[in-house]
Short mmCIF file of C-alpha atoms and ligand atoms in Angstrom, two decimals:
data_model
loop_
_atom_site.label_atom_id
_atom_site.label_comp_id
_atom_site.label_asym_id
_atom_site.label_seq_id
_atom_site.Cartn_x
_atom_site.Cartn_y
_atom_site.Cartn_z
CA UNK E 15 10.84 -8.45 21.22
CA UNK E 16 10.22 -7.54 17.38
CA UNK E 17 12.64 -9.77 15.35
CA UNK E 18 15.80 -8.80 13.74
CA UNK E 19 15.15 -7.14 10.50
CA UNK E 20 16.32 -8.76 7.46
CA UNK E 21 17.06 -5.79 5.95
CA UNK E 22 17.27 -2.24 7.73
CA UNK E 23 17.50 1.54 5.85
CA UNK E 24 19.38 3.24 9.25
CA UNK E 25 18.49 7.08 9.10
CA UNK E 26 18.95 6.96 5.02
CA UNK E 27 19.15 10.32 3.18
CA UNK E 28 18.78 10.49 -0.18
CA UNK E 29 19.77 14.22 -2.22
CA UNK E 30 20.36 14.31 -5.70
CA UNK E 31 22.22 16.61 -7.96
CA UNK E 32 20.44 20.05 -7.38
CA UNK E 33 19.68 19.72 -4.00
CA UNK E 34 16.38 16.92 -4.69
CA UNK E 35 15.56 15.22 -1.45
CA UNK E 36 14.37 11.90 -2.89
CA UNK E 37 14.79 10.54 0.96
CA UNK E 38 14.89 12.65 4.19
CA UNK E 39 16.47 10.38 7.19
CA UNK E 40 14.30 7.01 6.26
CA UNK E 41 14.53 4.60 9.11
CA UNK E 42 12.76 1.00 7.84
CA UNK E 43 13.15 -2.68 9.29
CA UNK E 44 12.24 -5.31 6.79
CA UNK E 45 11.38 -8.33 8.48
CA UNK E 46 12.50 -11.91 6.60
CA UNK E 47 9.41 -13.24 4.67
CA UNK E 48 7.23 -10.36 5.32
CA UNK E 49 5.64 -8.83 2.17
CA UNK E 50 6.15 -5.46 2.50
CA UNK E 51 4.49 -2.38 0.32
CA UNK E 52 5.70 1.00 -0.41
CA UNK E 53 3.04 3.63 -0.79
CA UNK E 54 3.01 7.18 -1.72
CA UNK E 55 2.16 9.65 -4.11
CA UNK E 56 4.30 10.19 -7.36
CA UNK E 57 7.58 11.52 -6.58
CA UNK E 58 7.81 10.44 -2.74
CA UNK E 59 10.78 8.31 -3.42
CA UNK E 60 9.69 4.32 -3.11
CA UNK E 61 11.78 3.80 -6.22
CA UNK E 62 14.54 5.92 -4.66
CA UNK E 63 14.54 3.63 -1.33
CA UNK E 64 13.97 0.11 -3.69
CA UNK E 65 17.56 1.29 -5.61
CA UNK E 66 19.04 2.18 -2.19
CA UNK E 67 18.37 -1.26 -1.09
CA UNK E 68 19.08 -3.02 -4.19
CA UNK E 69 22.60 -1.03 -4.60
CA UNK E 70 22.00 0.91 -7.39
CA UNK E 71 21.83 4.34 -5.48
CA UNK E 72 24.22 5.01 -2.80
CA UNK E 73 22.77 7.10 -0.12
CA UNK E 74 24.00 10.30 0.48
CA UNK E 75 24.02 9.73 4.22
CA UNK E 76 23.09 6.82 6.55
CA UNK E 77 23.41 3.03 6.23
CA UNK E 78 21.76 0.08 4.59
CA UNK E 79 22.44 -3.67 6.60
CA UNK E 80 21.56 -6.39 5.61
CA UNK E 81 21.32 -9.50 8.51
CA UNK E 82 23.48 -6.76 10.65
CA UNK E 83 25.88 -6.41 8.52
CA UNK E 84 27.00 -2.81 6.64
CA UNK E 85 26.44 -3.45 2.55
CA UNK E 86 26.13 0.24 2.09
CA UNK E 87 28.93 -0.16 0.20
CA UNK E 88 28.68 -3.58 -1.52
CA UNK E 89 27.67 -3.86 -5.66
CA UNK E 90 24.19 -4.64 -6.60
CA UNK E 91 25.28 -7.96 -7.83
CA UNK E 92 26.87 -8.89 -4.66
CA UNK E 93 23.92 -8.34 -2.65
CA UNK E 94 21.60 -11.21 -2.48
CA UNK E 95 18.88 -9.31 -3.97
CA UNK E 96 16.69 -9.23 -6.95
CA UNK E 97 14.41 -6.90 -8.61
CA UNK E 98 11.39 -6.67 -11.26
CA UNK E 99 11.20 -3.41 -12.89
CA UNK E 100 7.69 -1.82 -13.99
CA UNK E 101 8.57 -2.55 -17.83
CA UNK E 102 9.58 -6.20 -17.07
CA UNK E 103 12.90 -5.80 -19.37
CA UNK E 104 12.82 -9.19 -20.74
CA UNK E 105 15.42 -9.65 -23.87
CA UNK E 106 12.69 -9.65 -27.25
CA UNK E 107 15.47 -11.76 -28.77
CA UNK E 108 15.62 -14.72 -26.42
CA UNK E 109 12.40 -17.02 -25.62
CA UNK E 110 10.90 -17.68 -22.50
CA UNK E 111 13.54 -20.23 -21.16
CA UNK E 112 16.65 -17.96 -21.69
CA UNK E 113 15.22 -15.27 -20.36
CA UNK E 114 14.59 -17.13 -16.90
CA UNK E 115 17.77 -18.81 -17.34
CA UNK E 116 19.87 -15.70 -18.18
CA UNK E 117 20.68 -14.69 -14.24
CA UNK E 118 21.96 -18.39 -14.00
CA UNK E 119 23.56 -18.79 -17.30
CA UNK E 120 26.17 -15.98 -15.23
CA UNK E 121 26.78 -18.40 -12.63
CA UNK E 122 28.50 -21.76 -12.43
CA UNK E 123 25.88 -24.28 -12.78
CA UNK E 124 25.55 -27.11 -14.96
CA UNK E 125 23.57 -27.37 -18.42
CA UNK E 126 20.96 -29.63 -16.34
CA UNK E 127 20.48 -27.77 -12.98
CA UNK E 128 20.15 -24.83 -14.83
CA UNK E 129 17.35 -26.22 -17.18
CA UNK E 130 15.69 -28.01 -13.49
CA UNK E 131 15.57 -24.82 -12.17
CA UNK E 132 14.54 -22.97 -14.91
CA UNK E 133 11.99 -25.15 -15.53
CA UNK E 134 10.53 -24.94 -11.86
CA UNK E 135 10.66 -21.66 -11.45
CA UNK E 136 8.00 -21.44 -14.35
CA UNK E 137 6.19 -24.15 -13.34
CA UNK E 138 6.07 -22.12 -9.87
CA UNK E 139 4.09 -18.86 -11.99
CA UNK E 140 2.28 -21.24 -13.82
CA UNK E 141 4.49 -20.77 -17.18
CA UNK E 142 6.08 -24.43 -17.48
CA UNK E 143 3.59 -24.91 -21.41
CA UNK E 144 5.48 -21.49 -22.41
CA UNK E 145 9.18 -22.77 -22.32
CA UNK E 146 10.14 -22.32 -26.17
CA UNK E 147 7.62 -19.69 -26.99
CA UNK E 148 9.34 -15.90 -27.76
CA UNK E 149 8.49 -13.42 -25.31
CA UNK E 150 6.64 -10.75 -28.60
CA UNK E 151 3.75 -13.85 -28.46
CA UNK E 152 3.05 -13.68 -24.78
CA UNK E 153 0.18 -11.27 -23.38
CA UNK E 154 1.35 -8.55 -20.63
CA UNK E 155 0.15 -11.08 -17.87
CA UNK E 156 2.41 -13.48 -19.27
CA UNK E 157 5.24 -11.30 -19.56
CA UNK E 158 4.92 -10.33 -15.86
CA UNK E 159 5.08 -13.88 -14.70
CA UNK E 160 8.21 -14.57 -17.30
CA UNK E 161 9.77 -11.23 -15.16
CA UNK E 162 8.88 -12.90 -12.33
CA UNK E 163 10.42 -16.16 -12.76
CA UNK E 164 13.21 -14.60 -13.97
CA UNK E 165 13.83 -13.04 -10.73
CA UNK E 166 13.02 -15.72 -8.37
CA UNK E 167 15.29 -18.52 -9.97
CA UNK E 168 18.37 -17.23 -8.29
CA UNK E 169 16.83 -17.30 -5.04
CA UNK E 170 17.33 -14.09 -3.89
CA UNK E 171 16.86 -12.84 -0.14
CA UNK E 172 14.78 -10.01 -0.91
CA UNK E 173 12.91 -9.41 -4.01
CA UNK E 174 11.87 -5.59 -5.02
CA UNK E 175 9.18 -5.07 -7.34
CA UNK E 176 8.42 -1.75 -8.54
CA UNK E 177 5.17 -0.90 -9.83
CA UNK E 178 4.75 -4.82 -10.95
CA UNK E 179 1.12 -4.88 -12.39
CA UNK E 180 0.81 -1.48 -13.25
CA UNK E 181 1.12 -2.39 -17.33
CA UNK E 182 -2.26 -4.86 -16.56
CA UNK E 183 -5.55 -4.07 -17.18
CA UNK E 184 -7.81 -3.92 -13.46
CA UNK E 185 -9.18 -7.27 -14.25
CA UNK E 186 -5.77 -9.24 -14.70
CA UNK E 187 -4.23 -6.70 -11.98
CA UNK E 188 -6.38 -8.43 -9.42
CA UNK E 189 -5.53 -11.63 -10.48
CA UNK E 190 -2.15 -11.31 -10.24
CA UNK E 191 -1.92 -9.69 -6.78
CA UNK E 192 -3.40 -12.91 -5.93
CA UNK E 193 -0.96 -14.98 -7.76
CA UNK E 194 1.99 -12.50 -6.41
CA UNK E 195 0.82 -12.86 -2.57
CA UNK E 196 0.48 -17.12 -2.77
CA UNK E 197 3.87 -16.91 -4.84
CA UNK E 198 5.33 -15.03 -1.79
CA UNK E 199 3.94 -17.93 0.42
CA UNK E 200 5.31 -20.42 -1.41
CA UNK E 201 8.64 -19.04 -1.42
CA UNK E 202 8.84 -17.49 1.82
CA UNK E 203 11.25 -15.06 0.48
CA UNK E 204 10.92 -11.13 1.35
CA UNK E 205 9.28 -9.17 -1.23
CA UNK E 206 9.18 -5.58 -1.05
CA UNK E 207 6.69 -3.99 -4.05
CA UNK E 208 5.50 -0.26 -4.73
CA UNK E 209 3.18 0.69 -5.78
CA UNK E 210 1.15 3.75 -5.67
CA UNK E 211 -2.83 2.36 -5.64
CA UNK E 212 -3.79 1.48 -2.08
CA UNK E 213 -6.39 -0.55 -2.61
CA UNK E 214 -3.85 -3.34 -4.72
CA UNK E 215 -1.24 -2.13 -0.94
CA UNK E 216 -4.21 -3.13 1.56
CA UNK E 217 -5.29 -6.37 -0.57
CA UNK E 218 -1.18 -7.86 -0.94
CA UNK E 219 0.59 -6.97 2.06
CA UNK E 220 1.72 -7.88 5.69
CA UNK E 221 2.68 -4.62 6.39
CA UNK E 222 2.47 -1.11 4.43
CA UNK E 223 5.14 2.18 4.33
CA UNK E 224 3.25 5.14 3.65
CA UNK E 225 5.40 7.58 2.35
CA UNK E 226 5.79 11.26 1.61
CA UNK E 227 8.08 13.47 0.41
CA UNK E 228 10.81 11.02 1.15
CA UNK E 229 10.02 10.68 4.79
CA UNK E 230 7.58 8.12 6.27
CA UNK E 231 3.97 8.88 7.39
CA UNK E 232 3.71 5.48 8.74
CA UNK E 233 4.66 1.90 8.56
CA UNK E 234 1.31 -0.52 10.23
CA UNK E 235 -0.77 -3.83 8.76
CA UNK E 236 -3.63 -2.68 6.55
CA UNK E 237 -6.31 -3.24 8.90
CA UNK E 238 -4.26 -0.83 11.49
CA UNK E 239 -3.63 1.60 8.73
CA UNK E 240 -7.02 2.14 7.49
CA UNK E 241 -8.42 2.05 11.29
CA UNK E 242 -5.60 3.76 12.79
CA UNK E 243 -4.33 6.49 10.46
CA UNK E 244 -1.35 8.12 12.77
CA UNK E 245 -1.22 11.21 10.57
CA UNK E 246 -3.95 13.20 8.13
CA UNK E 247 -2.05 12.45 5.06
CA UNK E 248 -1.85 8.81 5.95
CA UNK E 249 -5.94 9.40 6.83
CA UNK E 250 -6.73 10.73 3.47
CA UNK E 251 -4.39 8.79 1.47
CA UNK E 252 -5.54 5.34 2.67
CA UNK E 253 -9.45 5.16 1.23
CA UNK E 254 -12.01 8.02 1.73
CA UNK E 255 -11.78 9.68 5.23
CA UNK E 256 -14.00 12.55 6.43
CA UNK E 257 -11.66 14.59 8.55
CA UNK E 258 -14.39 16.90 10.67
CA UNK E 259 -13.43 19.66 13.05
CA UNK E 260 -15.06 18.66 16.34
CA UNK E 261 -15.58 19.97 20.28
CA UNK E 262 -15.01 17.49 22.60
CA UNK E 263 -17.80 17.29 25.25
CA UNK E 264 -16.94 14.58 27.78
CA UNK E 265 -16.21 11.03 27.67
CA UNK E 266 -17.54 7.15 28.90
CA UNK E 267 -14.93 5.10 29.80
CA UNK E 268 -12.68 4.62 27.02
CA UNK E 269 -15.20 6.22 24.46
CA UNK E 270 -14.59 10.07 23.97
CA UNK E 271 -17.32 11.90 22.74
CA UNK E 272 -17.00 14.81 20.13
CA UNK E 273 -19.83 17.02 18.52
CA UNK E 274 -18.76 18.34 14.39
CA UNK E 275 -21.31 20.94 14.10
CA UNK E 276 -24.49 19.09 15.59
CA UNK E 277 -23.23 15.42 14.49
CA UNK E 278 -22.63 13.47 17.60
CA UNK E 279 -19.31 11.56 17.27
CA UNK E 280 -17.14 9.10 19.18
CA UNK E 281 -13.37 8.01 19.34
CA UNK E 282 -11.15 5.86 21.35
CA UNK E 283 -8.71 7.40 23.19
CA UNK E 284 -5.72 5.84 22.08
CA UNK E 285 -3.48 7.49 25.21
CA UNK E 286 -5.70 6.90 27.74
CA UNK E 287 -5.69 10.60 27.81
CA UNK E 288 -9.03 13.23 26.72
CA UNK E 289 -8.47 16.56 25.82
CA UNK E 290 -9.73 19.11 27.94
CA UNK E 291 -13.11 20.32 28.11
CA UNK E 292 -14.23 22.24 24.69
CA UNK E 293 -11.15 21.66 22.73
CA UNK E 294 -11.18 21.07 19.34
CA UNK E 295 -9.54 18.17 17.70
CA UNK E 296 -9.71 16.80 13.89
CA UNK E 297 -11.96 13.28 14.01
CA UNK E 298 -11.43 10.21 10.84
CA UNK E 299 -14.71 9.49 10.08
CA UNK E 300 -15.21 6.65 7.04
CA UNK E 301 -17.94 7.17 4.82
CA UNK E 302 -19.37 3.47 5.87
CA UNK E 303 -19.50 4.30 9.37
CA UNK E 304 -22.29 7.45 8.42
CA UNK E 305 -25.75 6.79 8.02
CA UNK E 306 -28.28 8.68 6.12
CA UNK E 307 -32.07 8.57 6.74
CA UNK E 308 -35.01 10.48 5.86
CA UNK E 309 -36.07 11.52 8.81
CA UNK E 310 -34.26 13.65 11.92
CA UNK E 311 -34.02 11.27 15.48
CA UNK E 312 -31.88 12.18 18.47
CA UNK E 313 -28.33 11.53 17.26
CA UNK E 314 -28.77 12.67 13.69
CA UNK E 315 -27.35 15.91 12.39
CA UNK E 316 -29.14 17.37 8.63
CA UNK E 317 -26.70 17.56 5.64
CA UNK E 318 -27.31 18.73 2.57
CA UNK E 319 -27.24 16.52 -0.22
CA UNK E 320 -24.97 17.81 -3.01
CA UNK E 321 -24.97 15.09 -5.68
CA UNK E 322 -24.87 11.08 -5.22
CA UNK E 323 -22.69 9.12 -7.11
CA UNK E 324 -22.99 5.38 -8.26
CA UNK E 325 -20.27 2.87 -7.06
CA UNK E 326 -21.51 -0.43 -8.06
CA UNK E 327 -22.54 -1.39 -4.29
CA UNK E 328 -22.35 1.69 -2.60
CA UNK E 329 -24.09 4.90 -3.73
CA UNK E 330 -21.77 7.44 -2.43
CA UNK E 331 -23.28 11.09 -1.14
CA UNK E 332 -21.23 14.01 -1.03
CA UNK E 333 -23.01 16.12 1.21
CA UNK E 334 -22.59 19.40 3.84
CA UNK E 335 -23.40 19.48 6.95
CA UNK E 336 -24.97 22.57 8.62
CA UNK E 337 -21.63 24.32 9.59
CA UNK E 338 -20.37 23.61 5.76
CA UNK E 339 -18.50 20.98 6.51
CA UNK E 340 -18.21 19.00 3.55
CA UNK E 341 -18.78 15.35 3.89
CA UNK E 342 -18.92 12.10 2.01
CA UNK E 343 -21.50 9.06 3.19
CA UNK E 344 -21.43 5.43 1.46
CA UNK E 345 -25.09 4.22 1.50
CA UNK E 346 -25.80 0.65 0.39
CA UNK E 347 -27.68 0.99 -2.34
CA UNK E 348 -30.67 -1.53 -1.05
CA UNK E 349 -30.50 0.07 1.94
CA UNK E 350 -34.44 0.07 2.46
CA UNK E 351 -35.71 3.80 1.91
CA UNK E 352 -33.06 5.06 0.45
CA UNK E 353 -34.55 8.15 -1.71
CA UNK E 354 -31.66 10.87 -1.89
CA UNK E 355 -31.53 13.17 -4.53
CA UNK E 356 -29.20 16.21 -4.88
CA UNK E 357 -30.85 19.03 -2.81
CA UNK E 358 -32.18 16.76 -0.41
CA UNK E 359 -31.64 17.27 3.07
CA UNK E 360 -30.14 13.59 4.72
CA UNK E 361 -30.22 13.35 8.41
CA UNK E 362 -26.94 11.71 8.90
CA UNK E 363 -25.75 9.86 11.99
CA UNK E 364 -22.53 7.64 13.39
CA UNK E 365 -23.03 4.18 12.48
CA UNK E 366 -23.02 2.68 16.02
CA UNK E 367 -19.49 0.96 17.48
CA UNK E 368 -18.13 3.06 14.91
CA UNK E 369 -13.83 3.60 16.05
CA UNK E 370 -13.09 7.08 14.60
CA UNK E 371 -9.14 8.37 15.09
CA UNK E 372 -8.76 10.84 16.54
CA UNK E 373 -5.98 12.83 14.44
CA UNK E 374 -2.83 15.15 15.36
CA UNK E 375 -3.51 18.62 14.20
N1 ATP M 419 18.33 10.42 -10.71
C1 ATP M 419 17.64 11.45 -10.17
N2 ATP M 419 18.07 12.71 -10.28
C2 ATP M 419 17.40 13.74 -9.72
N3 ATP M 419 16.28 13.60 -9.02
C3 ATP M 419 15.78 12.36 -8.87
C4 ATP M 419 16.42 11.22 -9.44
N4 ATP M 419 15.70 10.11 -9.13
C5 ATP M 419 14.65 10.56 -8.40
N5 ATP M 419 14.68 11.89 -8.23
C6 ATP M 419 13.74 12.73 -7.47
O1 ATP M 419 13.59 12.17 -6.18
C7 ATP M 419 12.25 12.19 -5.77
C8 ATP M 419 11.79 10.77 -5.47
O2 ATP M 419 11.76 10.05 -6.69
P1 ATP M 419 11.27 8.54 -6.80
O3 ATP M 419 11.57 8.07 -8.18
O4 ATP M 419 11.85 7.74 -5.69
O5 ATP M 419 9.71 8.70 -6.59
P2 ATP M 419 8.56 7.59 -6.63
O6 ATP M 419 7.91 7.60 -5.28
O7 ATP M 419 9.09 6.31 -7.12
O8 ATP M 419 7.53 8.24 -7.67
P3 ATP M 419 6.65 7.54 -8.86
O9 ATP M 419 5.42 7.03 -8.19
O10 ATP M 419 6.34 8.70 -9.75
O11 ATP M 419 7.47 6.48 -9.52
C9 ATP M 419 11.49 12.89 -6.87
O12 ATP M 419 11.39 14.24 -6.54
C10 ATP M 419 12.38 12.69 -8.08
O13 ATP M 419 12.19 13.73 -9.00
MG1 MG M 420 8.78 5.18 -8.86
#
């Protein structure tokens, strides 16, 4: 049995003035300690369900409980709940210490605990040199781990994030998501982040929303997500996915095979169930799991090379296949004979114990 969620959004409806849905009937379980991402396009409401959660937007219908309990209805600050927002909002007038001490400063601690824990909640981001030093001399790294701190010291339950690293260059970006997810470990506490780049979603968290126009596509671990796509959106939104029309022609065992144009293809049937004989169904195909050689061998299908673009490892082909299909193949670029240019025709193939989804129409 699936534990009880920490936190759950019960059939939550968001519509603001106007008639905006920023949530359409959101059902979510947040399990304690999981880190949990919220991924979309611009405008699909992840901030919208983060300020649902953290109290600052009351939902127009539906319920938000917290341990079981009804807080629809409770004030942010009585919720056990804290968030970073994407511009940090440190005070410019207070240094380093205040600023991570402000949340306790409210409460009624002593001069001491509050400097202990102050002072280990930097240590914790790796901030405990920066104690006296005003927030205008830190770099935006720096000032992410000060917002950080800041938010952690009072121990929350949950901790939202929205849109954390998105003021950091790619190189400190990565570094951070690294520093976020052992943080997370540490602490064991629930963390719920947005963001809107997948690859920074697949690389942080335990589980991922995928959301779209205020409803959800899907909720799944990476791995499941990028192999499993339940929906096309979810398919194209999570890395590069081919989505070819293709016959199906019969099946072995659990493998059913499909035919896009001439391009042999295979998927596991995820019901136990094949469709009938001929029918047409949209197949996930990555761009790693095509191959492209020179020459044509049972198996292969031609496609015509329409340019090749340089990824660093990868040399990526957009291509079309006979039928004009367009489709996209990631080569290594030592593969050995690799000799595409644009206008070549590749002779492309499944890459063998390839798993292609098949996807709802
Ligand atoms: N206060 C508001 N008043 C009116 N409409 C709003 C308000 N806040 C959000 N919306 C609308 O609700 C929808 C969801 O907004 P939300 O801010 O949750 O999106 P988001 O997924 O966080 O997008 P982004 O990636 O751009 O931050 C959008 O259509 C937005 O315009
Ligand atoms: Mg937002």
């Amino acid at each position: 049995m699936a534990p009880d969620p920490l936190v759950r959004l019960q059939t939550v409806s968001k519509i603001f003035p106007g008639g905006i849905v920023g949530l359409d009937a959101v059902d979510l379980d947040i399990i304690s300690g999981e880190f949990i991402t919220l991924l979309g396009p611009s405008g699909c409401g992840k901030t919208t369900s983060l300020r649902v959660i953290a109290g600052f937007e009351s939902p127009s219908s539906g319920k938000v409980l917290l341990d079981g309990r009804d807080i629809t209805a409770l004030r942010p600050f009585d919720r056990p709940v804290n968030t970073v927002f994407q511009d940090y909002a440190l005070f410019p007038h207070m240094n380093v210490a205040e600023n991570v001490g402000f949340g306790l400063s409210l409460r009624k601690l002593s001069g001491a605990e509050q400097a202990k824990r102050t002072g280990d909640a930097l240590d914790m981001v790796g901030l405990a040199d920066k104690l006296r030093a005003r927030v205008s001399e830190l770099s935006g790294g720096q000032r992410q781990r000060v917002a950080l701190a800041r938010a952690i010291v009072c121990e929350p339950r949950v901790l939202l994030l929205d849109e954390p690293l998105s003021a950091l260059d790619a190189h400190l970006r990565e570094q951070m998501q690294v520093e976020l997810k052992r943080l997370q470990s540490r602490l064991g506490t629930t963390f719920v982040m947005v963001t809107h780049d997948q690859t920074e979603a697949l690389s942080i968290s335990d589980r991922i929303v995928v959301m779209n126009k205020g409803r959800i596509e899907q909720i799944a671990p990476p791995a499941t997500l990028y192999d499993r796509p339940a929906t096309k959106f979810v398919a194209s939104f999570i890395g590069t996915m081919n989505l070819l029309q293709s016959r199906f022609v019969g099946r072995d065992g659990e493998r059913l095979r499909f035919t896009a144009g001439t391009l042999p293809l295979e998927a596991i049937s995820e019901t136990g169930q094949s469709p009938g004989e001929g029918e047409v169904r949209t197949i996930g195909v990555r761009p790693e799991d095509l191959l492209a050689m020179t020459e044509a061998v049972p198996g292969t299908a031609p496609a015509r090379v329409d340019s090749i673009v340089f990824h660093g490892r990868t040399l990526r082909l957009h291509a079309e296949l006979e039928q004009g299909a367009p489709v996209v193949i990631d080569a290594p670029r030592q593969a050995e004979g690799f000799q595409f240019s644009a206008g070549d025709v590749a002779h492309i193939r499944l890459r063998r114990g390839a798993n292609c989804p098949v996807l709802p129409s």
